[in-house]
XYZ file of C-alpha atoms in Angstrom:
209
model
C -14.794 132.859 -89.671
C -14.953 129.135 -89.239
C -16.080 128.096 -85.796
C -15.919 124.524 -84.633
C -19.114 123.231 -83.044
C -19.007 122.596 -79.372
C -18.879 118.934 -78.420
C -21.173 117.573 -75.713
C -20.082 114.323 -74.107
C -21.237 113.066 -70.710
C -18.837 113.098 -67.774
C -19.736 109.462 -67.090
C -17.762 108.412 -70.169
C -14.625 109.905 -68.660
C -15.267 108.105 -65.385
C -14.994 104.743 -67.201
C -11.434 105.413 -68.402
C -8.591 103.102 -67.428
C -7.183 103.575 -63.947
C -3.717 103.796 -65.490
C -4.419 107.404 -66.363
C -6.580 108.108 -63.391
C -6.608 110.673 -60.630
C -3.451 109.463 -58.922
C -1.431 108.140 -61.832
C -1.666 110.311 -64.920
C 1.603 112.048 -65.791
C 2.681 114.944 -68.022
C 1.945 114.452 -71.745
C 4.859 112.849 -73.594
C 5.463 112.129 -77.258
C 3.887 108.769 -78.084
C 2.097 106.957 -80.853
C -1.659 107.049 -80.387
C -3.870 104.000 -80.400
C -7.189 104.028 -82.252
C -8.958 104.407 -78.920
C -6.898 107.496 -78.001
C -7.549 109.103 -81.385
C -11.280 108.845 -80.727
C -10.992 110.271 -77.198
C -14.028 112.497 -76.532
C -13.898 116.065 -75.334
C -15.311 116.577 -71.875
C -18.443 118.564 -71.301
C -18.098 121.704 -69.259
C -20.156 124.671 -68.130
C -20.116 127.928 -70.055
C -20.215 131.566 -68.915
C -24.026 131.701 -69.170
C -24.394 128.702 -66.831
C -22.037 130.320 -64.375
C -24.053 133.557 -64.409
C -27.297 131.627 -63.800
C -26.025 129.798 -60.733
C -28.051 130.570 -57.599
C -26.703 133.234 -55.301
C -24.675 132.141 -52.298
C -26.336 131.783 -48.936
C -26.125 135.183 -47.235
C -27.155 133.850 -43.832
C -23.648 134.385 -42.456
C -23.401 138.028 -43.566
C -23.668 140.968 -41.162
C -27.224 141.679 -40.036
C -28.318 144.889 -41.791
C -30.571 145.989 -38.907
C -28.159 145.526 -36.021
C -24.826 146.016 -37.820
C -23.528 143.071 -35.789
C -22.035 139.876 -37.268
C -24.439 136.984 -37.519
C -23.694 134.123 -35.152
C -21.808 131.194 -36.671
C -22.754 127.860 -35.147
C -20.425 124.886 -34.709
C -22.270 123.063 -37.500
C -21.769 125.885 -40.002
C -18.002 126.131 -39.584
C -17.124 122.593 -40.781
C -19.282 123.151 -43.890
C -17.204 126.200 -44.800
C -14.010 124.164 -44.484
C -15.367 121.441 -46.782
C -16.304 123.995 -49.445
C -12.699 125.116 -49.637
C -11.642 121.615 -50.702
C -14.641 120.655 -52.849
C -16.550 122.186 -55.723
C -19.672 120.952 -57.477
C -19.558 121.428 -61.257
C -22.442 120.194 -63.452
C -23.667 118.058 -60.559
C -20.341 116.281 -59.968
C -18.118 116.803 -56.938
C -14.567 117.870 -57.755
C -11.835 117.835 -55.135
C -9.041 120.370 -54.843
C -5.821 119.027 -56.360
C -3.152 121.514 -55.294
C -0.790 119.467 -53.095
C 2.327 118.828 -55.200
C 3.869 116.577 -52.565
C 0.782 114.405 -52.336
C 0.194 114.347 -56.114
C 3.681 114.735 -57.641
C 2.618 113.519 -61.093
C 0.197 116.420 -61.300
C 2.799 119.001 -60.265
C 3.017 120.486 -63.752
C -0.756 121.127 -63.803
C -0.602 122.682 -60.341
C 2.369 124.933 -61.119
C 0.766 126.140 -64.348
C -2.441 126.952 -62.438
C -0.549 128.818 -59.719
C 1.124 130.958 -62.379
C -2.260 132.399 -63.390
C -3.746 132.525 -59.894
C -6.006 129.517 -60.426
C -6.507 126.083 -58.882
C -6.923 122.561 -60.240
C -9.876 120.425 -59.168
C -10.499 116.817 -60.174
C -13.086 114.066 -59.989
C -11.385 111.274 -57.973
C -10.285 108.162 -59.845
C -10.949 109.766 -63.226
C -9.206 111.751 -65.946
C -11.512 114.755 -65.568
C -10.048 118.033 -64.299
C -11.283 121.591 -63.975
C -9.302 124.816 -63.832
C -10.958 127.204 -61.381
C -10.324 130.862 -60.596
C -12.376 133.057 -58.252
C -14.983 130.314 -57.943
C -15.512 130.011 -61.715
C -14.453 127.294 -64.127
C -12.019 128.783 -66.636
C -10.667 125.566 -68.104
C -11.334 121.848 -68.470
C -9.063 118.875 -69.158
C -9.192 115.185 -69.895
C -6.934 112.716 -71.717
C -5.963 114.201 -75.086
C -7.970 117.413 -74.750
C -7.667 120.740 -72.962
C -9.946 123.773 -73.169
C -9.633 127.237 -71.637
C -11.087 130.694 -71.786
C -8.886 132.663 -74.257
C -7.658 134.902 -71.435
C -5.802 131.894 -70.012
C -3.930 130.575 -73.050
C -0.765 130.684 -70.944
C -2.077 127.658 -69.063
C -2.328 125.616 -72.275
C 1.127 126.782 -73.344
C 2.638 125.695 -70.045
C 0.904 122.317 -69.817
C 1.564 121.454 -73.480
C 5.045 122.977 -73.653
C 6.371 119.846 -75.381
C 4.236 120.554 -78.449
C 5.801 123.949 -79.053
C 8.539 122.172 -81.038
C 5.994 122.226 -83.855
C 4.761 125.783 -83.289
C 1.963 125.311 -80.754
C 2.334 128.770 -79.162
C 2.197 130.593 -82.488
C -0.698 128.487 -83.731
C -2.731 129.201 -80.601
C -2.427 132.916 -81.331
C -3.363 132.354 -84.995
C -6.543 130.504 -84.041
C -7.516 133.155 -81.515
C -6.984 135.977 -84.022
C -8.542 134.375 -87.103
C -10.966 131.728 -85.845
C -9.401 129.189 -88.197
C -8.793 125.580 -87.170
C -5.114 124.600 -87.226
C -4.050 120.959 -87.468
C -0.425 119.850 -87.127
C 0.807 116.314 -87.751
C 4.590 115.934 -87.684
C 6.803 113.082 -88.872
C 7.898 112.389 -85.294
C 4.342 111.431 -84.312
C 3.359 114.763 -82.780
C -0.250 115.659 -83.540
C -2.574 118.403 -82.340
C -5.616 120.310 -83.545
C -6.503 123.783 -82.250
C -9.997 125.191 -82.726
C -12.140 128.068 -81.533
C -15.337 126.866 -79.888
C -18.756 128.477 -80.295
C -18.540 130.156 -76.889
C -15.096 131.602 -77.656
C -13.049 129.070 -75.687
C -9.921 127.540 -77.194
C -9.786 123.737 -77.524
C -6.670 121.664 -78.189
C -6.862 117.982 -79.033
C -3.481 116.262 -78.926
C -1.687 112.959 -78.835
């Protein structure tokens, strides 16, 4: 089985992308001719399952006291911190903000709706093209311009976000790659291009333009 090597590219490269495709302005992928710069677009670095398992345990200071069986007291300072955590998430040392308001971010509605369909949420680094798909506090997918990666259990997210590419068999080819481990490349006469590969950690990666 042929397995594509995992790419490692720093997040800072994604932060230097043009503001035209940034946090507030990037829209749903459309058929377009790719420039040389887009063809060389790097894949974003993300955490894997082992990194998630090795994360330090959550602070248990707010749990019920085991000796008194009474709830621990929550101070006024602790409560605001809990509220912030609901809207922010630190991944690989970078702060991502929750991006689930379709009215506030209408051009990201398709990402949000696809995430809702699988019970997940979209987080993003502000003013960048770097997004994370999060479910139950764990990163299950990552996105940037021209690339999307997910755990194989969430292929439906890729299918929904890249629905346009199914005109050249994207859905079927995703299943082929998952079953065989082969890399599938499609380049159509109408300019549609994508490459699907199985990464070393078992995640599915799709590069497209």
